Every structure is written in C-alpha cells, then in structure tokens.
mmCIF file of C-alpha atoms in Angstrom:
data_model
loop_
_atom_site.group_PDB
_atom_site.id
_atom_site.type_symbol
_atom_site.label_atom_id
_atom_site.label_comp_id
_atom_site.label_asym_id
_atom_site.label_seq_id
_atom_site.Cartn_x
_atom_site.Cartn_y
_atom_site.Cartn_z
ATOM 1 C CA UNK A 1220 111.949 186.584 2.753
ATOM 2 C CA UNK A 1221 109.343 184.519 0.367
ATOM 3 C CA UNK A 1222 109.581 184.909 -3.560
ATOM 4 C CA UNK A 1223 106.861 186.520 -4.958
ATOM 5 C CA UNK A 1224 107.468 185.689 -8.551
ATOM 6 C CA UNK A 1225 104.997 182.255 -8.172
ATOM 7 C CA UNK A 1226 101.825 184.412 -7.652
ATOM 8 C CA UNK A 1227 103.124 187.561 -10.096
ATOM 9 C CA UNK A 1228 103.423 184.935 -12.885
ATOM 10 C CA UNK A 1229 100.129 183.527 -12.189
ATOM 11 C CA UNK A 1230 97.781 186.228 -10.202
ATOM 12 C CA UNK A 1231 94.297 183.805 -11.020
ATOM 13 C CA UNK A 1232 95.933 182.045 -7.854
ATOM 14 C CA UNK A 1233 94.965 184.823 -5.700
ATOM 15 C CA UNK A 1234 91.444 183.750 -5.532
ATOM 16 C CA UNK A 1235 92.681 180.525 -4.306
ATOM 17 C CA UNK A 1236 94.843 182.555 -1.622
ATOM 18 C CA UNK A 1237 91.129 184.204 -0.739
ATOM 19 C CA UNK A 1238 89.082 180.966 -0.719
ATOM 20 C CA UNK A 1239 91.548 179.760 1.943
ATOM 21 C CA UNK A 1240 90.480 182.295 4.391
ATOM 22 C CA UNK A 1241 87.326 181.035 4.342
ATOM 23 C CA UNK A 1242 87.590 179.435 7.875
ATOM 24 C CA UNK A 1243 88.537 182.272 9.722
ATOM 25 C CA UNK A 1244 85.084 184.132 9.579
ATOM 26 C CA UNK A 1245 83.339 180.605 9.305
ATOM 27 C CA UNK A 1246 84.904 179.777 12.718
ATOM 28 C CA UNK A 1247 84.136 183.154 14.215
ATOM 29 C CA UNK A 1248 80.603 183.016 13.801
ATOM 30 C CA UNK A 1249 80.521 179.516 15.116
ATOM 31 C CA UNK A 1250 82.680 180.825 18.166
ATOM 32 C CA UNK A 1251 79.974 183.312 18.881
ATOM 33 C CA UNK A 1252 77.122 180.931 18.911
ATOM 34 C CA UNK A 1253 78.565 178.802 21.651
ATOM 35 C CA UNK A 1254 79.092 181.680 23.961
ATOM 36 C CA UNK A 1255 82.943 183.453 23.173
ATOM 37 C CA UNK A 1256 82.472 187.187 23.344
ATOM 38 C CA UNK A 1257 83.590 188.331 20.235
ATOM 39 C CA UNK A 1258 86.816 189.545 20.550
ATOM 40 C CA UNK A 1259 87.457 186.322 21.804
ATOM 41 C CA UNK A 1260 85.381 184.829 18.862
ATOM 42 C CA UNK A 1261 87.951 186.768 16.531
ATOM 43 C CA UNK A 1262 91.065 185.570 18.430
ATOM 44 C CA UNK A 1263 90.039 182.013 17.978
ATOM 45 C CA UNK A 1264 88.702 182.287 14.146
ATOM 46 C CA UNK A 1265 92.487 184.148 13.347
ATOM 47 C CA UNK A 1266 93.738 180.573 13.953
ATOM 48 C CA UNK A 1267 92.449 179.181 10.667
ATOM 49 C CA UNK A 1268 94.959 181.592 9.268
ATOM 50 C CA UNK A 1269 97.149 178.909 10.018
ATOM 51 C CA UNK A 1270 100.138 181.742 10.312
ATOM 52 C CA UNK A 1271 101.752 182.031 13.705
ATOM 53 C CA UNK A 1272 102.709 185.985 13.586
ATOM 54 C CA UNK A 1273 99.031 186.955 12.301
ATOM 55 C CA UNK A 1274 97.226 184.833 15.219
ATOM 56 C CA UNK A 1275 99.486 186.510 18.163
ATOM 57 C CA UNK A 1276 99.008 189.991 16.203
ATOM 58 C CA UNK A 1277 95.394 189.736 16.650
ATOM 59 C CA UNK A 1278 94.783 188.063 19.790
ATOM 60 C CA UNK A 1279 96.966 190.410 21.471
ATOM 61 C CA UNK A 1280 95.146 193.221 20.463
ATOM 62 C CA UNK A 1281 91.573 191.665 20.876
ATOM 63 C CA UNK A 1282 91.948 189.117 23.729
ATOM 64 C CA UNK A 1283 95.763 189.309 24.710
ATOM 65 C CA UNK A 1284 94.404 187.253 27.948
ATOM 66 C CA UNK A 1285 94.579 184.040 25.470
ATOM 67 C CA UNK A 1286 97.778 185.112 23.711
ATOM 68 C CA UNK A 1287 99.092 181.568 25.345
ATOM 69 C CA UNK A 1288 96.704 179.093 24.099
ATOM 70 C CA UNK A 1289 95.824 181.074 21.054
ATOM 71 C CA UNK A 1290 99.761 180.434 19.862
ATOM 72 C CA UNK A 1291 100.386 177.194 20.943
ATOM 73 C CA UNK A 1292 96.902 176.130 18.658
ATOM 74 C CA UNK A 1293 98.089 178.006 16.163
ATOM 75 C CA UNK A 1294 101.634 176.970 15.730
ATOM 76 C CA UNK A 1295 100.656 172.941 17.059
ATOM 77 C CA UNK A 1296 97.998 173.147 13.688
ATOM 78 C CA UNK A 1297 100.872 175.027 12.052
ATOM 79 C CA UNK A 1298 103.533 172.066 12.138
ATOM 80 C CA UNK A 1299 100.187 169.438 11.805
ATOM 81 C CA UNK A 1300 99.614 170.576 8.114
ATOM 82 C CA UNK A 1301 101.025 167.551 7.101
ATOM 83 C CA UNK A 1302 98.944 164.818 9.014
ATOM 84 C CA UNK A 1303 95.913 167.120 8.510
ATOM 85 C CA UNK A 1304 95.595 167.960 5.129
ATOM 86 C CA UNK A 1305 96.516 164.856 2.584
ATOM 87 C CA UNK A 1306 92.926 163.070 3.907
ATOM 88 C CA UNK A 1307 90.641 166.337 3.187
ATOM 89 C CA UNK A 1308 92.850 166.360 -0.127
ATOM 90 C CA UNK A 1309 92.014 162.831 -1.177
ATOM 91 C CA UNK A 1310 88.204 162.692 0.190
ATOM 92 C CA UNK A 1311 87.320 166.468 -2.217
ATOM 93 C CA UNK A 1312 89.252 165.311 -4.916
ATOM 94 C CA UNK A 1313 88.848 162.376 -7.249
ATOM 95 C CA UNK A 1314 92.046 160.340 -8.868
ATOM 96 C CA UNK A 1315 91.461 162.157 -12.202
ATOM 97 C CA UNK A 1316 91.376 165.678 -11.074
ATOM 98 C CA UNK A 1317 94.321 164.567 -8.502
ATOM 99 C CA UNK A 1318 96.198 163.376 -12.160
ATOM 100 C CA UNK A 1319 95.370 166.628 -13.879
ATOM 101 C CA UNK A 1320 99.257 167.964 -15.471
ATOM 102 C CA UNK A 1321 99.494 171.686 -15.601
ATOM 103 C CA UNK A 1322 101.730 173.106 -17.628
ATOM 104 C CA UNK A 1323 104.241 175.656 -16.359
ATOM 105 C CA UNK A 1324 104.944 178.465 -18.674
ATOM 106 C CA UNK A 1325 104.987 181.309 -16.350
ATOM 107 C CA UNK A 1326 104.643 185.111 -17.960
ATOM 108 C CA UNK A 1327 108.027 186.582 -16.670
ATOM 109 C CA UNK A 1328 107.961 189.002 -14.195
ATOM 110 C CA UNK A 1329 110.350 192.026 -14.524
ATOM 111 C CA UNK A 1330 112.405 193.144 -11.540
ATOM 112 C CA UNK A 1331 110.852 196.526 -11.571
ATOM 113 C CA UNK A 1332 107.618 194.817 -10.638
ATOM 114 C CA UNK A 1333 109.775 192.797 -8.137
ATOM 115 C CA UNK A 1334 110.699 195.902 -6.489
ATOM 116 C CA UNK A 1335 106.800 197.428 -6.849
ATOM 117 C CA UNK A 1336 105.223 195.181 -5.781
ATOM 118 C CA UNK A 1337 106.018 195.098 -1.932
ATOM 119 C CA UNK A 1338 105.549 199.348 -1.663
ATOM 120 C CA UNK A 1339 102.503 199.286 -3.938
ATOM 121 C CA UNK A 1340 100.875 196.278 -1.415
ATOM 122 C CA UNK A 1341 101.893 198.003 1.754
ATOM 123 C CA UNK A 1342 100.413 201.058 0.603
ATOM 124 C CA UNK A 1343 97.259 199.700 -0.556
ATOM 125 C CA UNK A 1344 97.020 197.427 2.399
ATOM 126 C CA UNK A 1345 97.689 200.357 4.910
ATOM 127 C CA UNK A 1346 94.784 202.439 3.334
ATOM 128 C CA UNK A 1347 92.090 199.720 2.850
ATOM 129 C CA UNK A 1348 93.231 198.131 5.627
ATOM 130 C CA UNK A 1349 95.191 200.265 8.320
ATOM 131 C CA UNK A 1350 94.885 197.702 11.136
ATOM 132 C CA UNK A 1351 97.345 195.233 8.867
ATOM 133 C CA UNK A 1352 99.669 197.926 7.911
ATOM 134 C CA UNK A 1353 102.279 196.273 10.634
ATOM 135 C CA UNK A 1354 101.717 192.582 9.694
ATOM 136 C CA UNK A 1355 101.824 193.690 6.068
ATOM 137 C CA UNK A 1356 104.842 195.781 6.113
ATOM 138 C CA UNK A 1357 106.630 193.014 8.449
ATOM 139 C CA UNK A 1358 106.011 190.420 5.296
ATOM 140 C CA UNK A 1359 107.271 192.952 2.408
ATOM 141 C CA UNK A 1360 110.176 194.434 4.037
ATOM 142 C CA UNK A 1361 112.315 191.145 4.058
ATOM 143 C CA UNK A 1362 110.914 190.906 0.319
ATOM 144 C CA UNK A 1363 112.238 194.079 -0.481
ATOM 145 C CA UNK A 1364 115.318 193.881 1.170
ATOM 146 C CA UNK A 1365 116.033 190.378 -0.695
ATOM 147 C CA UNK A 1366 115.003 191.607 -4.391
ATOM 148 C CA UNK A 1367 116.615 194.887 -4.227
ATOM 149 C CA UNK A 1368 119.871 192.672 -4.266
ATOM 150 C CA UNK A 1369 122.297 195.563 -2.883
ATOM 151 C CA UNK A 1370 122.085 194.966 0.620
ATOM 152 C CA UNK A 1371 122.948 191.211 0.519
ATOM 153 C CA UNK A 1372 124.275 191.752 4.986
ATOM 154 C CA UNK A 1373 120.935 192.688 6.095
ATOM 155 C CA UNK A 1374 119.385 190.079 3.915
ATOM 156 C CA UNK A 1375 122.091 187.260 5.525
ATOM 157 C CA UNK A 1376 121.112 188.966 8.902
ATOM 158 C CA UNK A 1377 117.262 188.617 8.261
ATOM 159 C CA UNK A 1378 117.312 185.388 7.237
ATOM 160 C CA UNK A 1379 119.380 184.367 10.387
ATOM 161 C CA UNK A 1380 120.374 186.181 13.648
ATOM 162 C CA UNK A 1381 117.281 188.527 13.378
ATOM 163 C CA UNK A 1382 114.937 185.493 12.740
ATOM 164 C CA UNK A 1383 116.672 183.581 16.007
ATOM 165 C CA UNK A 1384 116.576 186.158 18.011
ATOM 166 C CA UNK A 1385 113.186 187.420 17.311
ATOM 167 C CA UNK A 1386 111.657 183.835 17.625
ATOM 168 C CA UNK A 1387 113.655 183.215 20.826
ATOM 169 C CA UNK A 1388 112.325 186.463 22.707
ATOM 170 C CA UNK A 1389 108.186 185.547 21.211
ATOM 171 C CA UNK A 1390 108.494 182.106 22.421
ATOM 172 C CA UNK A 1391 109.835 183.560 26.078
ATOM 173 C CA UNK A 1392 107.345 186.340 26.220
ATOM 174 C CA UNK A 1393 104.538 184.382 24.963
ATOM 175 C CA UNK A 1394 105.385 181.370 26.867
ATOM 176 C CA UNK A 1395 105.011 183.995 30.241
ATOM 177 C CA UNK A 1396 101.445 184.443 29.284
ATOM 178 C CA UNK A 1397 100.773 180.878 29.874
ATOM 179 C CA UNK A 1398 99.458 180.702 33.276
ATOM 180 C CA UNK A 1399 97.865 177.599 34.809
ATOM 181 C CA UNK A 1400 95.062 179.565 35.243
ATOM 182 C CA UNK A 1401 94.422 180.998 31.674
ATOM 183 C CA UNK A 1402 96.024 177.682 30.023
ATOM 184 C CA UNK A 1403 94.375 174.637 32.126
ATOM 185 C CA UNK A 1404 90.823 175.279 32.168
ATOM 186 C CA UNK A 1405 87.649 173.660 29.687
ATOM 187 C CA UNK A 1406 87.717 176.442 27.610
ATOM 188 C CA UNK A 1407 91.269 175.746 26.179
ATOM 189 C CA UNK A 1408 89.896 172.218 24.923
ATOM 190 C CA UNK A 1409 87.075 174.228 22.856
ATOM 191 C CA UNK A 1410 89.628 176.741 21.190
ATOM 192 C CA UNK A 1411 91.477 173.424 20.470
ATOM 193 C CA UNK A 1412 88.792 171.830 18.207
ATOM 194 C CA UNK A 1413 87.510 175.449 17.147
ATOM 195 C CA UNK A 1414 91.079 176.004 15.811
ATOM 196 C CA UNK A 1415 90.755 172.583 14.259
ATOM 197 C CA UNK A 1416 87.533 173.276 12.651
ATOM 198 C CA UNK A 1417 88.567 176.433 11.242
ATOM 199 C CA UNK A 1418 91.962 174.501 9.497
ATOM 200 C CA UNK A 1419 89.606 171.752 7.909
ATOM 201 C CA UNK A 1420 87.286 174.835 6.763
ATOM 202 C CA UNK A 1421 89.879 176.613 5.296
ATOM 203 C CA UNK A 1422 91.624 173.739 3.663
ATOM 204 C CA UNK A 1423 88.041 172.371 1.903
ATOM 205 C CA UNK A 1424 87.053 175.723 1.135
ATOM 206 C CA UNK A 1425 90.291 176.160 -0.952
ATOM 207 C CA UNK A 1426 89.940 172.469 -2.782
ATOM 208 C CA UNK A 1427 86.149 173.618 -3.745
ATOM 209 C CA UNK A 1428 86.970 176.782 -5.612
ATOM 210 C CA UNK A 1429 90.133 174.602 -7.262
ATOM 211 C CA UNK A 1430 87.301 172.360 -8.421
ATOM 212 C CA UNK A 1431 85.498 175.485 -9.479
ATOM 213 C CA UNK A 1432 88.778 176.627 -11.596
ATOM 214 C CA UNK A 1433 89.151 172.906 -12.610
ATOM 215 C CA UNK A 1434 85.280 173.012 -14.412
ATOM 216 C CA UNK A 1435 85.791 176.780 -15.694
ATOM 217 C CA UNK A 1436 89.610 175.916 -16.865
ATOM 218 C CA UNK A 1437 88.159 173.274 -19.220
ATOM 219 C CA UNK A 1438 89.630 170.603 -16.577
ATOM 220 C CA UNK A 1439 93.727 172.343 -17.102
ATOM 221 C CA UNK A 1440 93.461 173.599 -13.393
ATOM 222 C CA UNK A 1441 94.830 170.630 -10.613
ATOM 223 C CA UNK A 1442 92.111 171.296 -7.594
ATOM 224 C CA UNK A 1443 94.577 170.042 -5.246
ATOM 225 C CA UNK A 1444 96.465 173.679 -5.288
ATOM 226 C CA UNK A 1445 93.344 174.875 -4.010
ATOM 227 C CA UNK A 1446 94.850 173.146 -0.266
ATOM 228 C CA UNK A 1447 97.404 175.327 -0.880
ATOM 229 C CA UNK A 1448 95.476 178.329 -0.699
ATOM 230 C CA UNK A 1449 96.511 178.738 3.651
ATOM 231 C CA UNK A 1450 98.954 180.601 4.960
ATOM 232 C CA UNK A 1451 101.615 177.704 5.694
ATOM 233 C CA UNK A 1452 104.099 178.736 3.955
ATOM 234 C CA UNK A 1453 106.319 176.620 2.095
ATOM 235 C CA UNK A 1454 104.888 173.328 3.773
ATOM 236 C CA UNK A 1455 101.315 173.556 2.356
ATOM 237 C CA UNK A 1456 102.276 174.153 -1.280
ATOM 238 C CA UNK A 1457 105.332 170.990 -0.599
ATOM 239 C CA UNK A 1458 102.466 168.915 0.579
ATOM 240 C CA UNK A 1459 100.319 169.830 -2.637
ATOM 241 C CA UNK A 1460 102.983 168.745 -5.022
ATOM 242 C CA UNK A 1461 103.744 165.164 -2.739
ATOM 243 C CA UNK A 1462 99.761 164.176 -2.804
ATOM 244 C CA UNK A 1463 99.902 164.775 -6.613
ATOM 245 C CA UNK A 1464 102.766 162.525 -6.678
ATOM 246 C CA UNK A 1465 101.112 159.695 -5.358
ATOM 247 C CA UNK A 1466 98.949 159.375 -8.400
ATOM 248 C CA UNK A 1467 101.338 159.875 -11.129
ATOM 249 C CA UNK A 1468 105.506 160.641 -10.394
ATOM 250 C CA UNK A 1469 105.645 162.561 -13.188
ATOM 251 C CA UNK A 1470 103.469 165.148 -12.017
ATOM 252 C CA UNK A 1471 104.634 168.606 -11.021
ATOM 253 C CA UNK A 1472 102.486 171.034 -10.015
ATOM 254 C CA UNK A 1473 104.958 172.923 -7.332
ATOM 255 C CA UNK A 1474 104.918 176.531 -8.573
ATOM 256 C CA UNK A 1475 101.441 176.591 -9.385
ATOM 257 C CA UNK A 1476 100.950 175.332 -5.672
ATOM 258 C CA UNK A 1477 103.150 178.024 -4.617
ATOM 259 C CA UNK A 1478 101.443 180.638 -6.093
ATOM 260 C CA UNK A 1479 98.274 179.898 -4.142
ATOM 261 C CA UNK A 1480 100.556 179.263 -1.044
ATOM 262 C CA UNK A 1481 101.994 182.868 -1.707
ATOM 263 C CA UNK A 1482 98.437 184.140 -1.932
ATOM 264 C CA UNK A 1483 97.555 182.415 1.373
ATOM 265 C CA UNK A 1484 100.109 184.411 2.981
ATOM 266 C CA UNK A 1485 99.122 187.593 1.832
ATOM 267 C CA UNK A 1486 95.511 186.960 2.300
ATOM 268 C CA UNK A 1487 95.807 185.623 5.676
ATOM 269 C CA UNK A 1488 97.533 188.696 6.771
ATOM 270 C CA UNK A 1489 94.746 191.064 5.116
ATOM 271 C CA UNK A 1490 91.847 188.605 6.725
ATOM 272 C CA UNK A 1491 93.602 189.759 10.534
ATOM 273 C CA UNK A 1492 93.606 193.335 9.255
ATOM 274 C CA UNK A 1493 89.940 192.816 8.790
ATOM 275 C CA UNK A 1494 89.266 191.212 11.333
ATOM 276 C CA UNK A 1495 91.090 194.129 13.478
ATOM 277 C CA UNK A 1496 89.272 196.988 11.723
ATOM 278 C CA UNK A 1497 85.732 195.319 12.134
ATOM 279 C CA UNK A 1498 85.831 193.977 15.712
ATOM 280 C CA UNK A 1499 88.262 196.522 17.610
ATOM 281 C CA UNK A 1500 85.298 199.232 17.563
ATOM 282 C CA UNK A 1501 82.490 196.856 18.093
ATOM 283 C CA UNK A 1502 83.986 196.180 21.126
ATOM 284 C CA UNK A 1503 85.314 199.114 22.307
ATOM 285 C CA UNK A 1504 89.050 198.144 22.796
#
C-alpha cells in the first residue's frame, strides 16, 4: 500500500535504492567462502534485503530447510534498524554533510503515471526478471488498488483484515518450520552475524554513493538518505530524517529519504528475483 509519488518525483534516488542492495551479493560470496552451499549462501545474503516477505520468498525456494532461522534474522534485523543504523550514519558522515538542507520542490507526478507505473514495473520486472514476478506483483497490486481510488473496500480490507490474517497464518506456518533441530545448532549463530554483516554492508554501501551524489550534486545532496536506500520501509527513511535532526531541527529531509526508502523496496525485491534466476539452475532445484 506504499506511495510511490516520493521516488516518481525524484527517480536519481533509485540509484540509492540500488546501492543498498549492495550487501546481499557481498554477503553471499562471503557465505560461500566459509563453507554454505550456495543455495544456502543465497538464503542467507537475501537477509541484507532487510524485507521480511523477500527473505522467506527466497529461502523457501532455495533452502526452505532454514525458512525458520532465515525469518526470525530477517525480521529481528528488521525491527533493529533503529539501534543499528544511527552509529554507521554518524561514523560515514561528517556534521556538515549531516547539516546539508535539501530543498523539496518535487516535479508533480500525474495520476496517469500513478496508475502506470505499477503495470509498466510488473511487466518489466516479470520479463527481465520472471523469478520476482510474484514478489513484484504482491508490492504493486495494493499500489494499484489504493491509487485507482474506486475500490476504496478492498483498499480498507488490504490495509487491515487481509494484512492480519495473512501475517497471522506466515508467523504459524513459519513458526512450524522451527524445529530444535534445524533452529538450535552452531550454524544458526553464523547466519546470525552473516545477516548482520550483510545489514551494515548494505547500510554503508548506501551512505557512500550519497557521498558520491553529495560531491557530484555540488554538496545539495544530504548523504544520510543514502541509509535509506534498504528495504525497511517507512522506518529507515523516519530514522534518516531523526539523525538529521540531531544536527540542526530545522532540517527536513523526509521525502527525499523516502524516495530512496521507496527505491529500497523495489530494488530489494528485484535483487531476490536475481538472486532466484541465477542460483535456482546452478543448483539444480
């Protein structure tokens, strides 16, 4: 049910969305080296997504054997955000990028491109990247139902009973996966500071390129929105907009922060298609 009118009005913010996938594939590779098989390697690296849905999407269909541990890491890291970001934020940054106003004069976005942009993503998505096609359409259809404004019941029911329900039944079936023996054993300690790894990654990857945009903006780009650049969805871009507070009240750099937070989503759902589409027929599943 997210707005996309942040990231329509400002689409430079994708790259920021991009940047903070960076931890996913980073984490993978470093999953590999200390002995996951890959499609474990995957499940684990989906984690930096820092998106609940995407991580059980994946490792169900690459490792569904972790489903467990890979949700309760991903969700735990999920509602962490908060304690786990602001230091990364403060140690990249200095106090006069952290001060850096941006103005908000958004180009306006019409509502035909409202209602566009959802089918024209789901379609591109589901070519490029087929494997995504059911996280991506998932994320547009509330998005559709919610800027088409004549079906305000099913938007009420979306944002509501469907929502309970649907996160009552995942937390009983996933919660069914998690067996003493799959959940209590070493290896559930390493996807815990793999899953950790992959956050931090993410998060500094997406404060770099902000510093990048800061230097090639003539210093008008805050690097801070680059945190925003995960998938945590509103919290990250909230948390953006409190650590610039801290330096000067009068700061307010919300929407732009929610622009890259938009992007996060979307690219965090296109990094698990990838993922999908490259690992599923290296290893044979």
């Amino acid at each position: 049910m997210m707005d996309f009118r942040p990231v329509l009005a400002q689409p430079l913010f994708t790259l920021l969305g991009a940047a903070g996938q960076f931890g996913i594939f980073a984490t993978l590779i470093l999953a590999v080296l200390l002995g996951f098989p890959l499609s474990e390697a995957a499940s684990i690296g989906i984690i930096g997504a820092i998106d609940g849905p995407t991580s059980i999407y994946v490792a169900n269909e690459l490792a569904p054997h972790m489903l467990g541990v890979i949700s309760v890491v991903a969700y735990s890291y999920m509602s962490l955000v908060p304690i786990i970001q602001p230091p990364i934020m403060r140690l990249l940054t200095t106090r006069e990028e952290r001060l850096t106003k941006m103005d908000y004069a958004p180009s306006p976005v019409s509502q035909t491109a409202l209602i566009l942009f959802p089918i024209i993503v789901t379609i591109a998505v589901g070519i490029l990247v087929p494997k995504a096609a059911p996280l991506i359409a998932s994320l547009m259809i509330g998005n559709l139902l919610r800027e088409a404004g004549v079906v305000p019941r099913l938007v009420h029911a979306a944002e509501n009973e469907i929502i309970n329900i649907a996160t009552l039944f995942l937390g009983l079936v996933v919660g069914s996966t998690m067996t003493a023996q799959s959940f209590l054993q070493w290896d559930t300690l390493k996807i815990l500071v793999l899953g950790l790894f992959a956050f931090v990654l993410d998060t500094a990857a997406g404060i770099v390129f902000g510093k990048l945009l800061y230097v090639l903006s003539g210093k008008k780009i805050n690097p801070l929105i680059g945190a925003a650049g995960i998938s945590a969805f509103p919290m990250a871009g909230r948390l953006v907009q409190r650590v610039a507070q801290e330096e000067d009240f009068s700061n307010y750099v919300l929407m732009h922060a929610m622009g890259a937070n938009t992007a996060g989503q979307l690219g965090s759902v296109i990094a698990g298609g990838v993922l999908l589409t490259l690992v599923l027929p290296m290893v044979g599943l």
